[in-house]
């Protein structure tokens, strides 16, 4: 088991890739802390995991609210005395073309996808550097590598996440903390629910595997990066898109 006894915080863990990551980390022996803005769903998801014998705790946390993030981190430290892994997974979309995008759409996505990642990373960074060991993993996207039609706000946030990753890898690497990003292609989760069927078909055919990814296929990349198998991997953004860019 790659993550035996490691304390791992996962944001946006009530559903999709976040929940799949919590499941995979638990299967690898981690003590998982599931955070989500949706309290009912994060409790249900955590209950499901705990029912399989995993060590799992739920926190209702809105990553845009620094005081909620700090309270969660303090509670995890009080319970476990360390934080080994942070997966900054929480993310949202509010799509519109540049000429139609409202300020509210722009601000909401930047707040969750960029400021939320900053809030959580800053809240654990000193703890990890004092431990002399830690891993921070950030959810970017292929949209953070290539841009995407109708996603000005989301693309800016996901490019920004890669900027965070490369900056923190330099700042925290010398203190034993590795920071990496994952750039999934299109993954079969609720985030794609608002995407019209025709566009979904286009997404599948733009990928050389001709299908969407399943959340577990992204969770396995987080598990690798979080583990000592990736002990010399720092500051990278791993694309997992079925070869979309080929
Ligand atoms: N699904 C994809 O195709 C895809 C592709 C590339 C990148 N990603 C990224 O992966 C991450 C997970 O995506 P997903 O498809 O599993 O999404 P999802 O919508 O299935 O789940 C996201 C979770 O984040 C939670 N969340 C939203 N705002 C929050 C906040 N302010 N604080 C805490 N939790 C919050 C939601 O309640 C939800 O449970 C996101 O960052 C997303 O941008 C997804």
Tab-separated table of C-alpha atoms and ligand atoms in Angstrom:
chain	number	residue	atom	x	y	z
A	1	UNK	CA	0.000	0.000	0.000
A	2	UNK	CA	1.613	3.177	-1.308
A	3	UNK	CA	0.101	5.634	1.184
A	4	UNK	CA	-0.035	3.631	4.419
A	5	UNK	CA	-0.757	5.943	7.368
A	6	UNK	CA	-0.418	9.170	5.341
A	7	UNK	CA	-2.838	11.943	6.275
A	8	UNK	CA	-4.410	13.263	3.065
A	9	UNK	CA	-6.760	16.216	2.640
A	10	UNK	CA	-8.800	16.187	-0.569
A	11	UNK	CA	-10.972	19.169	-1.514
A	12	UNK	CA	-14.102	18.791	-3.619
A	13	UNK	CA	-14.185	15.193	-2.401
A	14	UNK	CA	-17.949	14.622	-2.323
A	15	UNK	CA	-18.125	13.619	-5.989
A	16	UNK	CA	-16.303	12.953	-9.240
A	17	UNK	CA	-12.516	12.875	-9.356
A	18	UNK	CA	-12.230	14.036	-5.724
A	19	UNK	CA	-14.273	11.135	-4.383
A	20	UNK	CA	-12.485	8.656	-6.651
A	21	UNK	CA	-9.190	10.018	-5.282
A	22	UNK	CA	-10.384	9.624	-1.693
A	23	UNK	CA	-11.399	6.028	-2.485
A	24	UNK	CA	-8.051	5.249	-4.111
A	25	UNK	CA	-6.011	6.897	-1.340
A	26	UNK	CA	-8.001	4.970	1.292
A	27	UNK	CA	-7.363	1.741	-0.624
A	28	UNK	CA	-3.643	2.618	-0.494
A	29	UNK	CA	-3.845	2.908	3.307
A	30	UNK	CA	-4.195	6.691	3.708
A	31	UNK	CA	-6.145	8.465	6.437
A	32	UNK	CA	-8.432	10.565	4.254
A	33	UNK	CA	-10.035	13.925	5.029
A	34	UNK	CA	-12.844	14.699	2.612
A	35	UNK	CA	-13.691	18.408	2.236
A	36	UNK	CA	-16.528	19.819	0.208
A	37	UNK	CA	-18.853	22.809	0.145
A	38	UNK	CA	-21.790	20.393	-0.135
A	39	UNK	CA	-22.205	19.147	3.421
A	40	UNK	CA	-24.842	16.474	2.828
A	41	UNK	CA	-22.937	14.929	-0.062
A	42	UNK	CA	-19.549	14.969	1.635
A	43	UNK	CA	-21.031	13.266	4.706
A	44	UNK	CA	-22.674	10.636	2.540
A	45	UNK	CA	-19.473	10.036	0.537
A	46	UNK	CA	-17.403	9.788	3.715
A	47	UNK	CA	-19.924	7.390	5.251
A	48	UNK	CA	-19.601	5.183	2.182
A	49	UNK	CA	-15.817	5.094	2.541
A	50	UNK	CA	-15.865	4.572	6.294
A	51	UNK	CA	-18.285	1.692	5.683
A	52	UNK	CA	-15.490	-0.100	3.803
A	53	UNK	CA	-13.243	0.161	6.874
A	54	UNK	CA	-11.333	3.243	5.701
A	55	UNK	CA	-10.224	5.974	8.086
A	56	UNK	CA	-12.239	8.870	6.646
A	57	UNK	CA	-13.496	12.177	8.051
A	58	UNK	CA	-15.837	14.721	6.456
A	59	UNK	CA	-15.535	18.486	6.622
A	60	UNK	CA	-17.900	21.031	5.165
A	61	UNK	CA	-15.411	23.542	3.739
A	62	UNK	CA	-15.827	26.244	1.132
A	63	UNK	CA	-12.279	26.646	-0.195
A	64	UNK	CA	-12.916	30.306	-1.003
A	65	UNK	CA	-13.398	31.006	2.718
A	66	UNK	CA	-10.002	31.176	4.360
A	67	UNK	CA	-11.403	30.890	7.890
A	68	UNK	CA	-13.162	27.616	6.983
A	69	UNK	CA	-9.970	26.215	5.451
A	70	UNK	CA	-7.924	27.215	8.507
A	71	UNK	CA	-10.467	25.671	10.894
A	72	UNK	CA	-10.375	22.376	8.954
A	73	UNK	CA	-6.546	22.323	8.911
A	74	UNK	CA	-6.445	23.040	12.671
A	75	UNK	CA	-8.909	20.203	13.329
A	76	UNK	CA	-6.870	17.767	11.199
A	77	UNK	CA	-3.683	18.746	13.045
A	78	UNK	CA	-5.429	18.301	16.409
A	79	UNK	CA	-6.635	14.834	15.369
A	80	UNK	CA	-3.554	13.503	13.542
A	81	UNK	CA	-0.636	15.840	14.321
A	82	UNK	CA	0.490	15.996	10.688
A	83	UNK	CA	-0.646	16.596	7.108
A	84	UNK	CA	1.187	14.601	4.459
A	85	UNK	CA	-0.837	15.257	1.315
A	86	UNK	CA	-3.130	18.010	0.032
A	87	UNK	CA	-5.086	17.450	-3.178
A	88	UNK	CA	-6.464	20.768	-4.389
A	89	UNK	CA	-9.239	19.222	-6.440
A	90	UNK	CA	-12.298	21.481	-5.878
A	91	UNK	CA	-13.188	23.275	-9.086
A	92	UNK	CA	-16.156	24.683	-10.975
A	93	UNK	CA	-17.057	25.893	-14.461
A	94	UNK	CA	-19.261	28.814	-15.511
A	95	UNK	CA	-18.849	28.840	-19.255
A	96	UNK	CA	-19.537	31.645	-21.717
A	97	UNK	CA	-17.775	33.139	-24.699
A	98	UNK	CA	-15.624	36.189	-23.955
A	99	UNK	CA	-18.218	38.631	-25.270
A	100	UNK	CA	-20.995	37.083	-23.140
A	101	UNK	CA	-19.169	36.309	-19.891
A	102	UNK	CA	-20.487	38.177	-16.860
A	103	UNK	CA	-18.304	39.525	-14.080
A	104	UNK	CA	-20.076	37.145	-11.677
A	105	UNK	CA	-19.156	34.135	-13.862
A	106	UNK	CA	-15.557	35.302	-14.108
A	107	UNK	CA	-15.208	35.981	-10.373
A	108	UNK	CA	-16.861	32.735	-9.235
A	109	UNK	CA	-14.485	30.529	-11.226
A	110	UNK	CA	-11.360	32.489	-10.293
A	111	UNK	CA	-12.435	32.426	-6.639
A	112	UNK	CA	-12.867	28.651	-6.377
A	113	UNK	CA	-10.308	27.381	-8.897
A	114	UNK	CA	-7.492	29.816	-8.169
A	115	UNK	CA	-7.994	31.524	-4.809
A	116	UNK	CA	-9.306	28.296	-3.277
A	117	UNK	CA	-6.120	26.496	-4.314
A	118	UNK	CA	-4.022	29.345	-2.903
A	119	UNK	CA	-5.973	29.310	0.395
A	120	UNK	CA	-5.545	25.585	0.960
A	121	UNK	CA	-1.898	25.442	-0.096
A	122	UNK	CA	-0.971	28.396	2.096
A	123	UNK	CA	-2.810	26.845	5.040
A	124	UNK	CA	-0.706	23.639	4.898
A	125	UNK	CA	2.631	24.913	3.512
A	126	UNK	CA	4.276	25.816	6.828
A	127	UNK	CA	3.069	22.601	8.455
A	128	UNK	CA	4.608	20.562	5.629
A	129	UNK	CA	7.897	22.462	5.553
A	130	UNK	CA	8.229	22.063	9.345
A	131	UNK	CA	7.651	18.320	8.877
A	132	UNK	CA	10.341	18.403	6.176
A	133	UNK	CA	8.018	16.342	3.987
A	134	UNK	CA	4.738	16.796	2.163
A	135	UNK	CA	2.994	16.679	-1.175
A	136	UNK	CA	0.680	19.266	-2.730
A	137	UNK	CA	-1.223	18.227	-5.852
A	138	UNK	CA	-3.237	20.681	-7.916
A	139	UNK	CA	-6.069	20.028	-10.360
A	140	UNK	CA	-5.356	21.757	-13.637
A	141	UNK	CA	-6.775	20.583	-16.975
A	142	UNK	CA	-5.958	20.273	-20.653
A	143	UNK	CA	-7.765	23.608	-20.768
A	144	UNK	CA	-4.882	24.922	-18.637
A	145	UNK	CA	-2.469	23.818	-21.381
A	146	UNK	CA	-4.313	24.681	-24.580
A	147	UNK	CA	-7.276	26.959	-23.672
A	148	UNK	CA	-10.829	26.147	-24.751
A	149	UNK	CA	-13.687	27.826	-26.558
A	150	UNK	CA	-16.147	29.377	-24.076
A	151	UNK	CA	-13.863	28.989	-21.054
A	152	UNK	CA	-12.025	32.296	-20.567
A	153	UNK	CA	-12.412	32.139	-16.779
A	154	UNK	CA	-11.725	28.401	-16.439
A	155	UNK	CA	-8.700	28.496	-18.778
A	156	UNK	CA	-7.200	31.423	-16.856
A	157	UNK	CA	-7.718	29.569	-13.572
A	158	UNK	CA	-6.197	26.315	-14.834
A	159	UNK	CA	-3.191	28.034	-16.472
A	160	UNK	CA	-2.833	29.840	-13.142
A	161	UNK	CA	-2.807	26.558	-11.245
A	162	UNK	CA	0.182	25.438	-13.323
A	163	UNK	CA	1.881	28.733	-12.459
A	164	UNK	CA	1.233	28.054	-8.767
A	165	UNK	CA	2.623	24.542	-9.156
A	166	UNK	CA	5.900	25.593	-10.748
A	167	UNK	CA	6.355	28.464	-8.286
A	168	UNK	CA	5.632	26.411	-5.156
A	169	UNK	CA	7.800	23.547	-6.452
A	170	UNK	CA	10.720	26.001	-6.340
A	171	UNK	CA	9.766	27.597	-3.014
A	172	UNK	CA	8.914	24.409	-1.113
A	173	UNK	CA	11.068	21.790	-2.881
A	174	UNK	CA	14.229	22.667	-0.913
A	175	UNK	CA	12.215	22.002	2.268
A	176	UNK	CA	11.088	18.520	1.224
A	177	UNK	CA	7.665	19.386	-0.157
A	178	UNK	CA	6.863	18.287	-3.714
A	179	UNK	CA	4.236	20.158	-5.737
A	180	UNK	CA	2.742	18.816	-8.970
A	181	UNK	CA	-0.340	19.290	-11.134
A	182	UNK	CA	-2.569	16.941	-13.100
A	183	UNK	CA	-4.143	18.040	-16.385
A	184	UNK	CA	-6.996	15.678	-17.218
A	185	UNK	CA	-8.761	15.682	-20.544
A	186	UNK	CA	-12.506	15.192	-20.339
A	187	UNK	CA	-13.597	13.017	-17.433
A	188	UNK	CA	-16.974	11.382	-16.935
A	189	UNK	CA	-18.261	13.445	-13.951
A	190	UNK	CA	-21.073	15.850	-13.155
A	191	UNK	CA	-18.944	18.819	-14.250
A	192	UNK	CA	-19.741	17.722	-17.836
A	193	UNK	CA	-23.500	17.541	-17.194
A	194	UNK	CA	-24.163	20.936	-18.772
A	195	UNK	CA	-22.165	20.085	-21.899
A	196	UNK	CA	-24.438	19.411	-24.906
A	197	UNK	CA	-24.303	15.869	-26.404
A	198	UNK	CA	-22.863	17.144	-29.677
A	199	UNK	CA	-19.973	18.800	-27.842
A	200	UNK	CA	-19.436	15.634	-25.773
A	201	UNK	CA	-19.112	13.609	-28.973
A	202	UNK	CA	-16.545	16.157	-30.182
A	203	UNK	CA	-14.618	15.729	-26.910
A	204	UNK	CA	-14.503	11.969	-27.392
A	205	UNK	CA	-13.354	12.179	-30.979
A	206	UNK	CA	-10.660	14.780	-30.152
A	207	UNK	CA	-8.995	12.142	-27.989
A	208	UNK	CA	-7.104	9.227	-29.534
A	209	UNK	CA	-8.650	6.768	-27.093
A	210	UNK	CA	-12.064	7.926	-28.407
A	211	UNK	CA	-13.674	8.030	-24.973
A	212	UNK	CA	-13.930	10.094	-21.807
A	213	UNK	CA	-11.718	9.213	-18.841
A	214	UNK	CA	-13.240	7.595	-15.771
A	215	UNK	CA	-12.544	9.382	-12.450
A	216	UNK	CA	-10.542	6.397	-11.172
A	217	UNK	CA	-8.088	6.849	-14.076
A	218	UNK	CA	-7.244	10.325	-12.774
A	219	UNK	CA	-7.241	9.206	-9.130
A	220	UNK	CA	-4.482	6.713	-9.952
A	221	UNK	CA	-2.253	9.565	-11.164
A	222	UNK	CA	-2.824	11.448	-7.911
A	223	UNK	CA	-1.982	8.260	-6.001
A	224	UNK	CA	1.298	7.899	-7.897
A	225	UNK	CA	2.255	11.558	-7.421
A	226	UNK	CA	1.316	11.466	-3.722
A	227	UNK	CA	3.447	8.382	-3.090
A	228	UNK	CA	7.175	7.867	-2.691
A	229	UNK	CA	7.139	6.279	-6.168
A	230	UNK	CA	7.182	9.901	-7.377
A	231	UNK	CA	9.849	11.025	-4.896
A	232	UNK	CA	11.879	12.810	-7.592
A	233	UNK	CA	8.896	14.330	-9.430
A	234	UNK	CA	8.474	18.027	-8.654
A	235	UNK	CA	6.941	20.958	-10.533
A	236	UNK	CA	5.368	19.017	-13.386
A	237	UNK	CA	1.920	19.186	-14.936
A	238	UNK	CA	1.024	15.673	-16.102
A	239	UNK	CA	-1.381	15.547	-19.016
A	240	UNK	CA	-3.854	12.649	-18.903
A	241	UNK	CA	-6.032	13.201	-21.918
A	242	UNK	CA	-5.817	10.009	-23.938
A	243	UNK	CA	-3.492	11.780	-26.348
A	244	UNK	CA	-5.715	14.767	-27.095
A	245	UNK	CA	-2.791	16.948	-28.160
A	246	UNK	CA	-1.318	14.493	-30.668
B	1	LIG	N1	-14.376	16.354	-15.280
B	1	LIG	C1	-13.509	16.820	-16.168
B	1	LIG	O1	-13.664	16.643	-17.380
B	1	LIG	C2	-12.281	17.568	-15.711
B	1	LIG	C3	-11.251	17.772	-16.638
B	1	LIG	C4	-10.119	18.462	-16.255
B	1	LIG	C5	-10.000	18.960	-14.971
B	1	LIG	N2	-11.013	18.755	-14.086
B	1	LIG	C6	-10.839	19.346	-12.754
B	1	LIG	O2	-10.862	18.313	-11.782
B	1	LIG	C7	-11.466	18.789	-10.584
B	1	LIG	C8	-12.627	17.888	-10.192
B	1	LIG	O3	-13.553	17.872	-11.249
B	1	LIG	P1	-14.853	16.931	-11.265
B	1	LIG	O4	-15.177	16.722	-12.692
B	1	LIG	O5	-14.665	15.779	-10.381
B	1	LIG	O6	-15.927	17.936	-10.654
B	1	LIG	P2	-17.332	17.645	-9.921
B	1	LIG	O7	-18.204	18.799	-10.270
B	1	LIG	O8	-17.811	16.264	-10.182
B	1	LIG	O9	-16.911	17.745	-8.382
B	1	LIG	C9	-16.373	18.915	-7.847
B	1	LIG	C10	-16.631	18.957	-6.359
B	1	LIG	O10	-16.111	20.189	-5.864
B	1	LIG	C11	-17.022	20.726	-4.931
B	1	LIG	N3	-16.846	22.175	-4.814
B	1	LIG	C12	-17.255	23.117	-5.678
B	1	LIG	N4	-16.979	24.343	-5.180
B	1	LIG	C13	-16.370	24.155	-3.981
B	1	LIG	C14	-15.864	25.030	-2.985
B	1	LIG	N5	-15.960	26.361	-3.117
B	1	LIG	N6	-15.293	24.503	-1.880
B	1	LIG	C15	-15.229	23.152	-1.719
B	1	LIG	N7	-15.717	22.275	-2.616
B	1	LIG	C16	-16.273	22.776	-3.742
B	1	LIG	C17	-18.390	20.343	-5.489
B	1	LIG	O11	-19.391	20.418	-4.487
B	1	LIG	C18	-18.130	18.936	-6.019
B	1	LIG	O12	-18.402	17.946	-5.030
B	1	LIG	C19	-11.871	20.230	-10.861
B	1	LIG	O13	-10.870	21.109	-10.398
B	1	LIG	C20	-11.958	20.276	-12.372
B	1	LIG	O14	-11.772	21.573	-12.879
B	1	LIG	C21	-12.137	18.070	-14.410
